[in-house]
Backbone as CSV, one residue per row, in Angstrom:
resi,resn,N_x,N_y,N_z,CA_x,CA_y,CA_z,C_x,C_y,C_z
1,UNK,115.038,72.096,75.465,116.383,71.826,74.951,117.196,73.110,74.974
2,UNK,118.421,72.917,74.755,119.358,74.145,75.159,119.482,74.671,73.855
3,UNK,119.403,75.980,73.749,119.889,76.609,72.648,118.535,77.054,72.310
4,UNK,117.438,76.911,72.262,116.250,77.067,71.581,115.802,77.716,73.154
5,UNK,114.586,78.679,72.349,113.816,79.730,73.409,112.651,78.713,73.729
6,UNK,112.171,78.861,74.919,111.336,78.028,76.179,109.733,78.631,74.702
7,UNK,109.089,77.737,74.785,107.987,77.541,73.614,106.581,78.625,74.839
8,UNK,106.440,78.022,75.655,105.570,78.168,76.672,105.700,78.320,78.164
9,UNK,105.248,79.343,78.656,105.509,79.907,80.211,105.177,78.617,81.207
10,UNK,105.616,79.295,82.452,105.475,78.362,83.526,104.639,77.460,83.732
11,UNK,104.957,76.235,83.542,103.374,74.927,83.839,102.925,74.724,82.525
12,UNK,103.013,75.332,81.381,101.749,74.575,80.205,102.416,73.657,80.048
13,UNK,103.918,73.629,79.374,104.566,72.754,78.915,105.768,72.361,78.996
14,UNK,105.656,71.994,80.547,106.876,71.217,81.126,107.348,69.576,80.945
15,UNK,106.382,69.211,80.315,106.605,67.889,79.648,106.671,67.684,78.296
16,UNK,107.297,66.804,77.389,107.710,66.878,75.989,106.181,66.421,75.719
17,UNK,105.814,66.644,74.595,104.949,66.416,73.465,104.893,64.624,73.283
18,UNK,104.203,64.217,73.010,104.675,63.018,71.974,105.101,62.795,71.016
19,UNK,106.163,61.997,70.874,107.003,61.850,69.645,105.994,62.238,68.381
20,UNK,105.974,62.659,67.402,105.060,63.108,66.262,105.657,62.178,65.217
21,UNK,104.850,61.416,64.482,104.850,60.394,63.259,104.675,60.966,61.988
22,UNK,105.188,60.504,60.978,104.815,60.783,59.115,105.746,62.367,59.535
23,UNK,104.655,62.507,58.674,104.948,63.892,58.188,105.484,65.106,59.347
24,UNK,104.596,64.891,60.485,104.398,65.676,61.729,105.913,65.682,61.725
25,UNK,107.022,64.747,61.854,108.400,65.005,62.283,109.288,65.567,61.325
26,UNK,108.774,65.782,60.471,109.478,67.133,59.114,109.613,68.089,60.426
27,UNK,110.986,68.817,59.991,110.894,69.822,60.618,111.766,70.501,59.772
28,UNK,111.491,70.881,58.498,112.106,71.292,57.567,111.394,73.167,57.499
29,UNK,110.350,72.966,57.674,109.842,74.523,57.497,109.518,75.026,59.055
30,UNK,110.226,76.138,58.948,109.957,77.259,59.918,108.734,77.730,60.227
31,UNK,107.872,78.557,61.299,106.828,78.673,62.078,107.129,79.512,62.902
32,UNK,106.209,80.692,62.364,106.646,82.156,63.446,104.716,82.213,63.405
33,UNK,104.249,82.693,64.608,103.091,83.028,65.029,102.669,83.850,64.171
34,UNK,101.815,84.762,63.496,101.361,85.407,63.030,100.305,86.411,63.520
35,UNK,100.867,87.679,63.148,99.826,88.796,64.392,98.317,88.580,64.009
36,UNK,97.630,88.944,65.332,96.050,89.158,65.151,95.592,89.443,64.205
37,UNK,94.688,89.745,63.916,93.821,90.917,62.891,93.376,92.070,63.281
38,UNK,93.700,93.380,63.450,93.270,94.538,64.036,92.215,94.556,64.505
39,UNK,91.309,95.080,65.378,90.352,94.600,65.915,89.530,95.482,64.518
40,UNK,89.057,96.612,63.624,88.662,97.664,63.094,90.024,98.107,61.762
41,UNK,89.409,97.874,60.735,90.390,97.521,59.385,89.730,98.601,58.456
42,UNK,89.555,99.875,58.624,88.920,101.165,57.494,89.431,101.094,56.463
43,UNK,91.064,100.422,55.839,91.258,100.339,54.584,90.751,99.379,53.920
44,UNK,90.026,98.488,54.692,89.667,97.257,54.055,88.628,97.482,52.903
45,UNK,87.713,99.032,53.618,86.291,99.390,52.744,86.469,99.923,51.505
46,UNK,87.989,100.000,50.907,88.388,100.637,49.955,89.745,99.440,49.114
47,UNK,89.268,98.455,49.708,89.690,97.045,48.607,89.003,96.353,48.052
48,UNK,89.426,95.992,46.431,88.122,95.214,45.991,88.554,93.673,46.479
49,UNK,89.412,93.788,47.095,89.308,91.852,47.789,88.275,91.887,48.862
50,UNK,88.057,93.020,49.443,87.390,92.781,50.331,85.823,92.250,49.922
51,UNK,85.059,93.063,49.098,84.329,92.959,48.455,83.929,91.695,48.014
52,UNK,85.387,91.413,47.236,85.473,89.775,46.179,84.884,88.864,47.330
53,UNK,86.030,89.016,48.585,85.371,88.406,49.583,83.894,88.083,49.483
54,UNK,83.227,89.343,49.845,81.606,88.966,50.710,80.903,88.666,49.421
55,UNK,81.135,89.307,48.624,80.528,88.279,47.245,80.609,86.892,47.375
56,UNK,81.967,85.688,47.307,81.878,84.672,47.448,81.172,83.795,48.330
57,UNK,81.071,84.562,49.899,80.321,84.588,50.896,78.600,84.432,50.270
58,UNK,78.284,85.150,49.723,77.124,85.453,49.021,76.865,84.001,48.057
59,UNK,77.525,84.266,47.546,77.396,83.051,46.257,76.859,81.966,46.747
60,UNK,78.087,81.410,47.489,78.526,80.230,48.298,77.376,79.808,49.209
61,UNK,76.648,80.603,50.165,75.847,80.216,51.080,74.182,80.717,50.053
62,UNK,74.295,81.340,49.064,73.047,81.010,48.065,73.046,79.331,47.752
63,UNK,74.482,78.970,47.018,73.830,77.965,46.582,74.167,76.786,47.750
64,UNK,74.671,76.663,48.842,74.068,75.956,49.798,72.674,75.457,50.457
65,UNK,72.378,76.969,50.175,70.455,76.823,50.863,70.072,76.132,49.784
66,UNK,70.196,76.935,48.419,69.131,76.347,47.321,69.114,74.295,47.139
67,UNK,70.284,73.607,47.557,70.590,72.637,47.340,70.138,71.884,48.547
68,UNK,70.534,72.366,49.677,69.683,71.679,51.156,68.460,71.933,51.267
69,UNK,68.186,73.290,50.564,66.577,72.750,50.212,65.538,72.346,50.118
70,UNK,66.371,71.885,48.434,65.426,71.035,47.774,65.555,69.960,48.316
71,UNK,66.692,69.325,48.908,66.983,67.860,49.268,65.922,67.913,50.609
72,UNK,66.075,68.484,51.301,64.926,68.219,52.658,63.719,68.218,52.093
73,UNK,63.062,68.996,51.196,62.004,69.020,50.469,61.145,67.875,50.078
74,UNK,62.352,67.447,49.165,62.290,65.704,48.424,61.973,65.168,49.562
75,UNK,62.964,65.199,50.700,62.576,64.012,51.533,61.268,64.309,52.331
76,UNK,61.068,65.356,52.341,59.931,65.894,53.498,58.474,64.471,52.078
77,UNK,58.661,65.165,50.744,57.798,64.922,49.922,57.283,63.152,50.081
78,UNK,58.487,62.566,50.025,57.805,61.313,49.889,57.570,60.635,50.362
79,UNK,56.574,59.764,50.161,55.656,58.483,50.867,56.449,57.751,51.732
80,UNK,57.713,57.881,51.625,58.210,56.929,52.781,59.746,56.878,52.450
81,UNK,60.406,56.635,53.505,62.105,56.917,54.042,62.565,56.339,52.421
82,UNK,62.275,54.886,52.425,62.902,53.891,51.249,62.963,55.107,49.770
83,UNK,61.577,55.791,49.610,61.895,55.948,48.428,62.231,57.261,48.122
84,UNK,63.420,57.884,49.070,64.210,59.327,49.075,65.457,59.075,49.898
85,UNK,66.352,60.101,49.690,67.894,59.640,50.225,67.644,59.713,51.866
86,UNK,66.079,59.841,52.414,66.601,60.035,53.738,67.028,60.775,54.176
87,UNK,67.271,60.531,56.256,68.313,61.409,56.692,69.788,61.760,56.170
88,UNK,70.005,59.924,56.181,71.512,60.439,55.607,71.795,60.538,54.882
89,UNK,70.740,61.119,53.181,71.097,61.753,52.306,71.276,63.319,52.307
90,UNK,69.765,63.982,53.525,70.083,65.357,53.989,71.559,65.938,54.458
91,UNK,71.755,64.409,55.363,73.235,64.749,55.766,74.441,64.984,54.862
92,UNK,74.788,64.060,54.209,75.393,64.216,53.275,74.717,65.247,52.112
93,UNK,73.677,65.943,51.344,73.482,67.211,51.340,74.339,68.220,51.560
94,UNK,74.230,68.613,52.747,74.988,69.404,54.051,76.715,69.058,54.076
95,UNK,76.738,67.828,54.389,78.365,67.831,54.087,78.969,68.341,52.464
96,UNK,78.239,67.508,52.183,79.065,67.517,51.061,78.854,68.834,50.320
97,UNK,77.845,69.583,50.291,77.701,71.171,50.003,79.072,72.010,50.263
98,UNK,79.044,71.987,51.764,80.193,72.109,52.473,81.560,72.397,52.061
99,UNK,81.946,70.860,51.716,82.997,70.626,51.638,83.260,70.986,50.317
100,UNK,82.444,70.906,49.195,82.493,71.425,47.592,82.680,73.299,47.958
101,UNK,82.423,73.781,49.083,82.055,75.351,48.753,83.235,76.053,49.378
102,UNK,83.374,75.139,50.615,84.839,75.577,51.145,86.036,75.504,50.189
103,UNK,86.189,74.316,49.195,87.208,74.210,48.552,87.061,75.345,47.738
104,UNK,85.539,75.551,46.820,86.081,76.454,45.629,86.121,78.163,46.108
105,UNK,86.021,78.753,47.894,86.027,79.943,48.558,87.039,80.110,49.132
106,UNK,87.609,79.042,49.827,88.597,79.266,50.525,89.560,80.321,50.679
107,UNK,90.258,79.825,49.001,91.191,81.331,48.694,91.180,82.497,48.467
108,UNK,89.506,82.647,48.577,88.852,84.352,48.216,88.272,84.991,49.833
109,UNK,87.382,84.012,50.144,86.863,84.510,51.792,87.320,83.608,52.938
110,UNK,87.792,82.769,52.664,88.397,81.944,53.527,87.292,80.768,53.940
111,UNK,85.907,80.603,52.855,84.964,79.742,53.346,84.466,79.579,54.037
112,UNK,83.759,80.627,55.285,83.144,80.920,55.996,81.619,79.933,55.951
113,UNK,81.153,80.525,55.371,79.718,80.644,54.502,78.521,79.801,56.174
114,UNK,78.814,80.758,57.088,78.548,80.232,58.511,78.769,81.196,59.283
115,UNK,77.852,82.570,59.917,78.178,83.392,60.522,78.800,82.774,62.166
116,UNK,78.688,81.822,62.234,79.146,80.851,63.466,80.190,81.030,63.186
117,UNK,80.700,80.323,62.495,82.410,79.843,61.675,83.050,81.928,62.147
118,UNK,82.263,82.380,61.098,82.891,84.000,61.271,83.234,84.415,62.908
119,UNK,82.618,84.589,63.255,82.297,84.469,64.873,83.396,83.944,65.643
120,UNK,83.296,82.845,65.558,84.449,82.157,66.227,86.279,82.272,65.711
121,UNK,86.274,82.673,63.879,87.494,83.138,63.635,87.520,84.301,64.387
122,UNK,86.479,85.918,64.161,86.672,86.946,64.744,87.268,86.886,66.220
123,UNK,86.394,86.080,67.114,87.190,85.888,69.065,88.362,85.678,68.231
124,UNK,88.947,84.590,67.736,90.479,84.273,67.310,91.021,85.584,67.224
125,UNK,91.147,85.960,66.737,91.408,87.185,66.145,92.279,87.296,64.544
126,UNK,91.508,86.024,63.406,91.498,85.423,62.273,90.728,86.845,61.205
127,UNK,90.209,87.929,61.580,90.211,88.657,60.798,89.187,89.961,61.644
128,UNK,88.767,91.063,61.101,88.728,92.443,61.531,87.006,92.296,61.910
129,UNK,86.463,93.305,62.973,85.168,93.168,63.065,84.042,93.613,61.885
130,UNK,85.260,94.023,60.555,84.793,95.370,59.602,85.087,94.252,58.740
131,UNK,85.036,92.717,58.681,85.489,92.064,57.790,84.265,90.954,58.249
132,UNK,83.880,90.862,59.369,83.405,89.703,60.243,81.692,89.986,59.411
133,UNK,81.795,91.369,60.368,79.911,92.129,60.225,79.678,92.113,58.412
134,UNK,80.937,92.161,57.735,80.472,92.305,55.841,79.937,91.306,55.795
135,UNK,80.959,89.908,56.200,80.515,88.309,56.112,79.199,88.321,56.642
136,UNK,78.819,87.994,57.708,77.735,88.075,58.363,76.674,88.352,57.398
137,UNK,76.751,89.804,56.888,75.728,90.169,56.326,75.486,89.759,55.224
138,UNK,76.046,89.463,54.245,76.208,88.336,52.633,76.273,87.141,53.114
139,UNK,76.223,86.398,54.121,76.044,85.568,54.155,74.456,85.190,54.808
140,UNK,74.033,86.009,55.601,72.375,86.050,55.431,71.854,86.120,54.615
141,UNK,71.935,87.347,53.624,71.457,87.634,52.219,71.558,86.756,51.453
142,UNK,72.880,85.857,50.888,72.774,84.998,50.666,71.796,83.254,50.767
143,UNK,71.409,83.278,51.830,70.482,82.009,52.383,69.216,82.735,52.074
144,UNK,69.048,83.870,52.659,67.873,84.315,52.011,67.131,84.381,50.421
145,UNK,68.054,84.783,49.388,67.964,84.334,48.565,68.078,82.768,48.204
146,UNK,68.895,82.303,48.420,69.068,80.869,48.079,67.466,80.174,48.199
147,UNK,66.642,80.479,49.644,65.618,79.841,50.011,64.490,80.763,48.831
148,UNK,64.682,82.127,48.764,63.459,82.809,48.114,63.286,81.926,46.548
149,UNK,64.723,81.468,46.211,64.517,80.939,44.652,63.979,79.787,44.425
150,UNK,63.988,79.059,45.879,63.165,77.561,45.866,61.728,77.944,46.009
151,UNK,61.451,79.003,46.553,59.961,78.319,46.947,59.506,79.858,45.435
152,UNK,60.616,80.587,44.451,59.921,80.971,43.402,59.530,80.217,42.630
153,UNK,60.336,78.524,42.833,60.826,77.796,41.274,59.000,76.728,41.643
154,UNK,58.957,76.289,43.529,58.201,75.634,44.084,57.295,76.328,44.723
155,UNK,56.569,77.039,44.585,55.921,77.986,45.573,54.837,77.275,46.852
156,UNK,53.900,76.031,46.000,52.987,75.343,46.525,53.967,74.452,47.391
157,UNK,54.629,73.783,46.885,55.280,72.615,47.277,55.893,73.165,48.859
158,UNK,56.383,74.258,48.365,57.201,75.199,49.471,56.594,75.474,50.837
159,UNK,55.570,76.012,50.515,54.682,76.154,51.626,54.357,74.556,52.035
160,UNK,53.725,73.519,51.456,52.710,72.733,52.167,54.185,71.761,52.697
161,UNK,55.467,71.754,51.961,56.736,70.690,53.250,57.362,71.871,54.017
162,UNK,56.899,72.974,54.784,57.911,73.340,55.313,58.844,74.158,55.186
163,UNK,59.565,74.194,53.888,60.410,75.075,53.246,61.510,74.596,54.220
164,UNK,61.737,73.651,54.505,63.120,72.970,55.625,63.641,74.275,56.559
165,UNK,62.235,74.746,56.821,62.596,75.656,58.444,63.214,74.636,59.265
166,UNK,64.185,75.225,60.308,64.457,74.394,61.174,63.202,74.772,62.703
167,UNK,62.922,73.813,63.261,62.376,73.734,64.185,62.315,72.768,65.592
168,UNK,61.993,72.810,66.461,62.427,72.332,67.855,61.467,70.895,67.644
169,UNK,61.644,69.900,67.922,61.031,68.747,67.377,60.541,68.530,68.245
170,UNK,59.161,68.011,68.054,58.241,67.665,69.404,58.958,66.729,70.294
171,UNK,58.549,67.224,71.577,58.896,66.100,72.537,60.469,66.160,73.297
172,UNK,61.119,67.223,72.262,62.528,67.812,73.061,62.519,69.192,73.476
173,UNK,62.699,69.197,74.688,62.858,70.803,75.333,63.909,71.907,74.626
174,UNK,63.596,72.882,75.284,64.122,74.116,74.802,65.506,73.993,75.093
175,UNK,65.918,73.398,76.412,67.585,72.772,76.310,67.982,72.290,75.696
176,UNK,67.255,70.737,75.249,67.962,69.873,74.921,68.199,70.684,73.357
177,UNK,67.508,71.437,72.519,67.749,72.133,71.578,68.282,72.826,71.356
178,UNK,69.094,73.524,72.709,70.038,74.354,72.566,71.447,74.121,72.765
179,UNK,71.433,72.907,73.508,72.469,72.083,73.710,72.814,71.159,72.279
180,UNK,71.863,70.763,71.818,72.276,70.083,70.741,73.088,70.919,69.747
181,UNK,72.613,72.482,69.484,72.981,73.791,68.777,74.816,74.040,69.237
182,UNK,74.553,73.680,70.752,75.805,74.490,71.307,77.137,73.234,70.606
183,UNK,76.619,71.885,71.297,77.603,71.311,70.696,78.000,70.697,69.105
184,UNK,76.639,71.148,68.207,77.156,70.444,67.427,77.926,71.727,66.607
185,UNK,77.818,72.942,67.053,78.824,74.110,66.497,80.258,73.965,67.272
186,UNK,80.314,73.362,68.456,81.824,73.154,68.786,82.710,72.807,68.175
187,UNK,81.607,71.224,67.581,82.552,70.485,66.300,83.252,70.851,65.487
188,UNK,81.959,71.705,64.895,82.038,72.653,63.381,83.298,73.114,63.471
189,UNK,83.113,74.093,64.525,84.243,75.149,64.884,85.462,74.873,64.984
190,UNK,85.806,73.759,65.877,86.337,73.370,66.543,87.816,72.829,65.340
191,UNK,86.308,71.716,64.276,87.282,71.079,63.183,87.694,72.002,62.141
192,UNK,87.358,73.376,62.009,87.507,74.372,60.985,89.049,74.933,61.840
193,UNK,89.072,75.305,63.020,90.392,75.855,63.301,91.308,74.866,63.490
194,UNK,90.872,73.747,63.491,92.325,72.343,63.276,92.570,72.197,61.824
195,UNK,91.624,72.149,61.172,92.123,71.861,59.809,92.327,73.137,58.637
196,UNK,92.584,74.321,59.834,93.016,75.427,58.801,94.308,76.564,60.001
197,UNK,94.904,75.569,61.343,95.983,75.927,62.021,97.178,76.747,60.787
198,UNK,97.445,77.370,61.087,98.834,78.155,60.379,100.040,76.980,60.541
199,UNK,99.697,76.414,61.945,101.132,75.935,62.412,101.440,74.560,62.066
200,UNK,99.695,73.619,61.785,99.805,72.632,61.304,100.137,72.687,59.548
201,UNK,99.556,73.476,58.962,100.113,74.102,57.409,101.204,74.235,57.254
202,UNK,102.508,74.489,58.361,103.938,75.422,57.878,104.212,73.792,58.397
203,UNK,103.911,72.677,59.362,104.657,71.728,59.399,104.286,70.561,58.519
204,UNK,102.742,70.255,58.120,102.632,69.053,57.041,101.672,69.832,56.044
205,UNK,102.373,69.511,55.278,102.123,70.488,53.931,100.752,70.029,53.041
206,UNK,100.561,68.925,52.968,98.863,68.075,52.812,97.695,68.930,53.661
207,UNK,97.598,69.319,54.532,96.834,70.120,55.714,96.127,70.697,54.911
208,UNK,96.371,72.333,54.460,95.738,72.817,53.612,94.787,72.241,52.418
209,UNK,95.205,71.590,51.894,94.520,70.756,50.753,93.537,70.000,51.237
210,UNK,93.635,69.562,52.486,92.914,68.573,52.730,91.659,68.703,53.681
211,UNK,91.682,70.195,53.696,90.847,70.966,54.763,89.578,70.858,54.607
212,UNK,89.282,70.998,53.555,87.406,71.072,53.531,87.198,69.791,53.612
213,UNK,87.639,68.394,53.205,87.653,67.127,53.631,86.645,67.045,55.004
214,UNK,87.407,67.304,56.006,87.267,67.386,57.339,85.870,68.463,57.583
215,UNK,86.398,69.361,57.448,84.701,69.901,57.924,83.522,70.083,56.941
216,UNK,83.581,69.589,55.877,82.529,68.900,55.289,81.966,67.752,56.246
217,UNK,82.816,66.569,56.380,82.609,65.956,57.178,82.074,65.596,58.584
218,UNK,82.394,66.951,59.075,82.089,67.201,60.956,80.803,67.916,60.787
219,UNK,80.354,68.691,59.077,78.656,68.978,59.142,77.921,67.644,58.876
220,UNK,78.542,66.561,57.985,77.769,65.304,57.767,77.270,64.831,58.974
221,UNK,78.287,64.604,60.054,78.125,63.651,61.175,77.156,64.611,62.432
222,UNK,77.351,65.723,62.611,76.500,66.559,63.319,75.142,66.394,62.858
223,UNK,75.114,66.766,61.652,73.567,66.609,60.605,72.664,65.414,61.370
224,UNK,73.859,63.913,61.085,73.308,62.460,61.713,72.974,63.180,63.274
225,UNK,73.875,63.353,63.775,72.737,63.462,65.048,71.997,64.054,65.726
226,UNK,72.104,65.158,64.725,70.604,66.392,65.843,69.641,66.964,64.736
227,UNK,69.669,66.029,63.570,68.555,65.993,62.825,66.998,66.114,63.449
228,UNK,67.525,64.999,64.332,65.957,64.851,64.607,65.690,65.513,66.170
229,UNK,66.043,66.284,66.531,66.533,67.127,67.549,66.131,68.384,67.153
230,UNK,66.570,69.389,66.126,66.469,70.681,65.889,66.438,70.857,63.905
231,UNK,66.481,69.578,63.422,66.816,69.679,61.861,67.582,69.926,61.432
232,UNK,68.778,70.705,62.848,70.074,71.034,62.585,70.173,72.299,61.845
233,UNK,70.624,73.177,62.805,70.730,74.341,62.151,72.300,74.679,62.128
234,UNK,72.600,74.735,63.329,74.642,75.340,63.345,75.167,75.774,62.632
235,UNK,74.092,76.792,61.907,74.692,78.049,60.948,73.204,78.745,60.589
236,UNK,73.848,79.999,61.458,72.234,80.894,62.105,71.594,81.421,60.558
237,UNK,72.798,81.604,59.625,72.244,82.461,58.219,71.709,81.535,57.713
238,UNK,71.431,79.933,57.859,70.291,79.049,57.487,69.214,79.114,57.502
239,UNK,69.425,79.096,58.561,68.443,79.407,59.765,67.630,80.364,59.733
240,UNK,67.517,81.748,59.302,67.336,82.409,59.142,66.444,82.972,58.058
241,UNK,67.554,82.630,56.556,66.795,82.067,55.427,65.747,81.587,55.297
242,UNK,65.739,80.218,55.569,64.484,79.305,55.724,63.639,79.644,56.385
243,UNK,63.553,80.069,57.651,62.717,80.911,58.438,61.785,81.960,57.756
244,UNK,62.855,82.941,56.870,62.277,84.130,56.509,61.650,84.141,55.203
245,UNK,61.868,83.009,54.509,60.742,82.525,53.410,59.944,82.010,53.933
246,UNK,60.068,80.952,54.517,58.305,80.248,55.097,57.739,81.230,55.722
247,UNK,58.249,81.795,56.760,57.436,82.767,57.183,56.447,82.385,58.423
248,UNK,56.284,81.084,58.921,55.382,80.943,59.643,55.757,80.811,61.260
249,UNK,54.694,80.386,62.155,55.266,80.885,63.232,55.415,79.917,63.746
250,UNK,55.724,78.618,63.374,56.452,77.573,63.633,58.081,77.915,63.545
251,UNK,58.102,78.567,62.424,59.476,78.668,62.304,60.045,79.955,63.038
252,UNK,59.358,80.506,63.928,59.889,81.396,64.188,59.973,81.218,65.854
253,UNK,58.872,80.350,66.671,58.995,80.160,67.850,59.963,79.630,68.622
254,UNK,60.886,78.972,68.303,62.086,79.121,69.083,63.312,78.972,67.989
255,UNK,63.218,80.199,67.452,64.043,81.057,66.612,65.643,80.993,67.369
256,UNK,65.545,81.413,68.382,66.683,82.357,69.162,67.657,80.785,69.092
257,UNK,67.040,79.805,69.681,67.975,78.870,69.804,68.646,78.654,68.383
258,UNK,68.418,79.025,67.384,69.441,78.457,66.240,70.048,79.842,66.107
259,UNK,70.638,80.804,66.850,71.150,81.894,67.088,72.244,81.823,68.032
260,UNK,71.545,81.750,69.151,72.077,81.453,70.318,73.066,80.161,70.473
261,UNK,72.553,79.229,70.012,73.245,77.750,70.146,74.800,77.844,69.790
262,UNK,74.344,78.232,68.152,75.888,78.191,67.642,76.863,79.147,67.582
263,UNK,76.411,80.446,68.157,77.254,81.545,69.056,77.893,81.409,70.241
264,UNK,77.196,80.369,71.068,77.884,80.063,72.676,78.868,78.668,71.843
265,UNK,78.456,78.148,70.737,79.182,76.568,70.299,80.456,77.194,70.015
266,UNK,80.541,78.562,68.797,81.685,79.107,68.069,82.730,79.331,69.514
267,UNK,81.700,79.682,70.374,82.701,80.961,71.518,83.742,80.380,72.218
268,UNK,82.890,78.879,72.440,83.310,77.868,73.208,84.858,77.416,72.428
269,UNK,84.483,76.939,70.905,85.432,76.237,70.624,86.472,77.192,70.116
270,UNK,86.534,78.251,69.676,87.538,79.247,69.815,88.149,79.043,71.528
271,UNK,87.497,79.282,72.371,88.495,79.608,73.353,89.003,78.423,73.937
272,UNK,88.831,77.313,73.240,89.211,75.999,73.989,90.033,75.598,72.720
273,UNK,90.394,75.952,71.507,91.929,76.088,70.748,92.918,76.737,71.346
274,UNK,92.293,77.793,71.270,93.361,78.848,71.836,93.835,78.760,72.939
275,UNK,93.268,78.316,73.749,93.938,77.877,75.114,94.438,76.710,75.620
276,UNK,93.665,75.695,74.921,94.180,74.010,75.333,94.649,73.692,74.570
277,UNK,94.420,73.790,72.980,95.486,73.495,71.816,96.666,73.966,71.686
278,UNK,96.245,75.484,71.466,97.377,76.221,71.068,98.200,77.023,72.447
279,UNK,97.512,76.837,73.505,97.898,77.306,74.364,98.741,78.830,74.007
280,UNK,98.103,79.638,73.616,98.359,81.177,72.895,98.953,81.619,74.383
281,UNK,98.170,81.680,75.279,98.289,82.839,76.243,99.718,82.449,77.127
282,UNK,100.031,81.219,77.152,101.176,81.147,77.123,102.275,81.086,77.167
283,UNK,102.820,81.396,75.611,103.441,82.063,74.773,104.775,82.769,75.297
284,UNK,105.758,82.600,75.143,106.907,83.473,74.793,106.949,84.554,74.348
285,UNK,106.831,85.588,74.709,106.992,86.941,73.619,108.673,86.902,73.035
């Protein structure tokens, strides 16, 4: 349209959009891009938000493990599917952990509590590598503890179900386990940078609020299907955790894939926002 600056360079977006419904056609609030995150942030090591941050990080992915758990535990424990919540109580577990931890972090670390999730904001360029590597690291520590307090509270129990290591399930290859890893972190990823866009926030104002909704949700439904695939890991500081309490070498033999999986999943779905969604590159200067 005339009068207004061209949105996007040659070829992305030479055709109109689709008309946008509800809310989407507010066009009452303004929307200016917002710069990167420096790649390297040295004042950051001398804020206590920063800190507050990886604390919540900490908290948050403690009491995630301690709660997925026990729930895999239970179910590992009993005599039969009927008399425990099941898969799709694990699942829901997992979601709904989720979605309770994102809401009450959000406004302190931004709810990470998923060195995947971190990962894939960092490519964005959603915050500093001196902000990414803190997360990362409280958020291992975190699962680690979370798992050390189950099997202090359960020690026997702990050892003889497992301690809900994740592991490669008989009878599926080392692909199909890594593939299951890769895509079900796309999701993750994928639904964490849609339902926390800047641009969808400045135009329907519900967005924000309604964010952990959604990727609570996209861990429920992933959970359902590569449960029985890998136990579902798509968040390596789980992974990790559980691993590094049980201790055994079940849980450690194809380790890499709950590493690997949801690092190529994050990488993926970062660069397929940024380029097919948001089409960043672009851009108008």
């Amino acid at each position: 349209m005339e009068g207004k600056e061209e949105d996007v360079r040659v070829g992305a977006n030479r055709f109109r959009e689709g008309q946008p419904i509800g809310t989407a056609a507010q066009n009452g609030r303004d929307y200016k891009e917002p710069p990167g995150a420096p790649l390297f942030e040295a004042a950051e090591l001398w804020s206590w938000s920063f800190y507050r941050a990886g604390i919540a990080e900490f908290v948050a992915t403690f009491l995630f493990l301690y709660v997925t758990v026990l729930t895999v535990m239970g179910v590992a424990k009993s005599p039969s599917k009927c008399s425990s919540v099941g898969v799709q109580g694990i699942a829901w577990s997992f979601g709904g952990m989720i979605f309770a931890l994102v809401y009450c972090t959000a406004g302190i670390s931004g709810g990470h509590i998923n060195p995947a999730v971190t990962f894939g904001l960092l490519l964005a360029r959603k915050l500093s590598v001196t902000r990414a590597l803190f997360y990362i690291m409280m958020q291992c520590l975190g699962a680690i503890c979370g798992a050390a307090v189950v099997k202090g509270f359960q020690p026997h129990e702990y050892e003889r179900l497992g301690g809900a290591a994740n592991t490669l399930t008989s009878g599926y290859s080392k692909t199909s386990g890594l593939g299951a890893e890769i895509v079900g972190t796309f999701l993750l990823v994928y639904t964490v940078f849609s339902a926390t866009d800047a641009k969808r926030n400045a135009r329907d104002s519900h967005v924000p609020i309604l964010a952990p909704l959604p990727i609570g949700f996209a861990v429920f439904v992933v959970h359902l299907a590569t449960i029985p695939v890998t136990g579902t890991g798509i968040n390596p500081a789980r992974s990790l955790g559980a691993a590094l309490i049980y201790n055994k070498h079940q849980a450690w033999d194809h380790h890499w894939i709950f590493w690997a999986g949801p690092f190529i999943g994050a990488a993926l779905a970062a660069l397929y926002h940024q380029i097919v969604i948001r089409a960043l590159p672009f851009k108008s200067k």
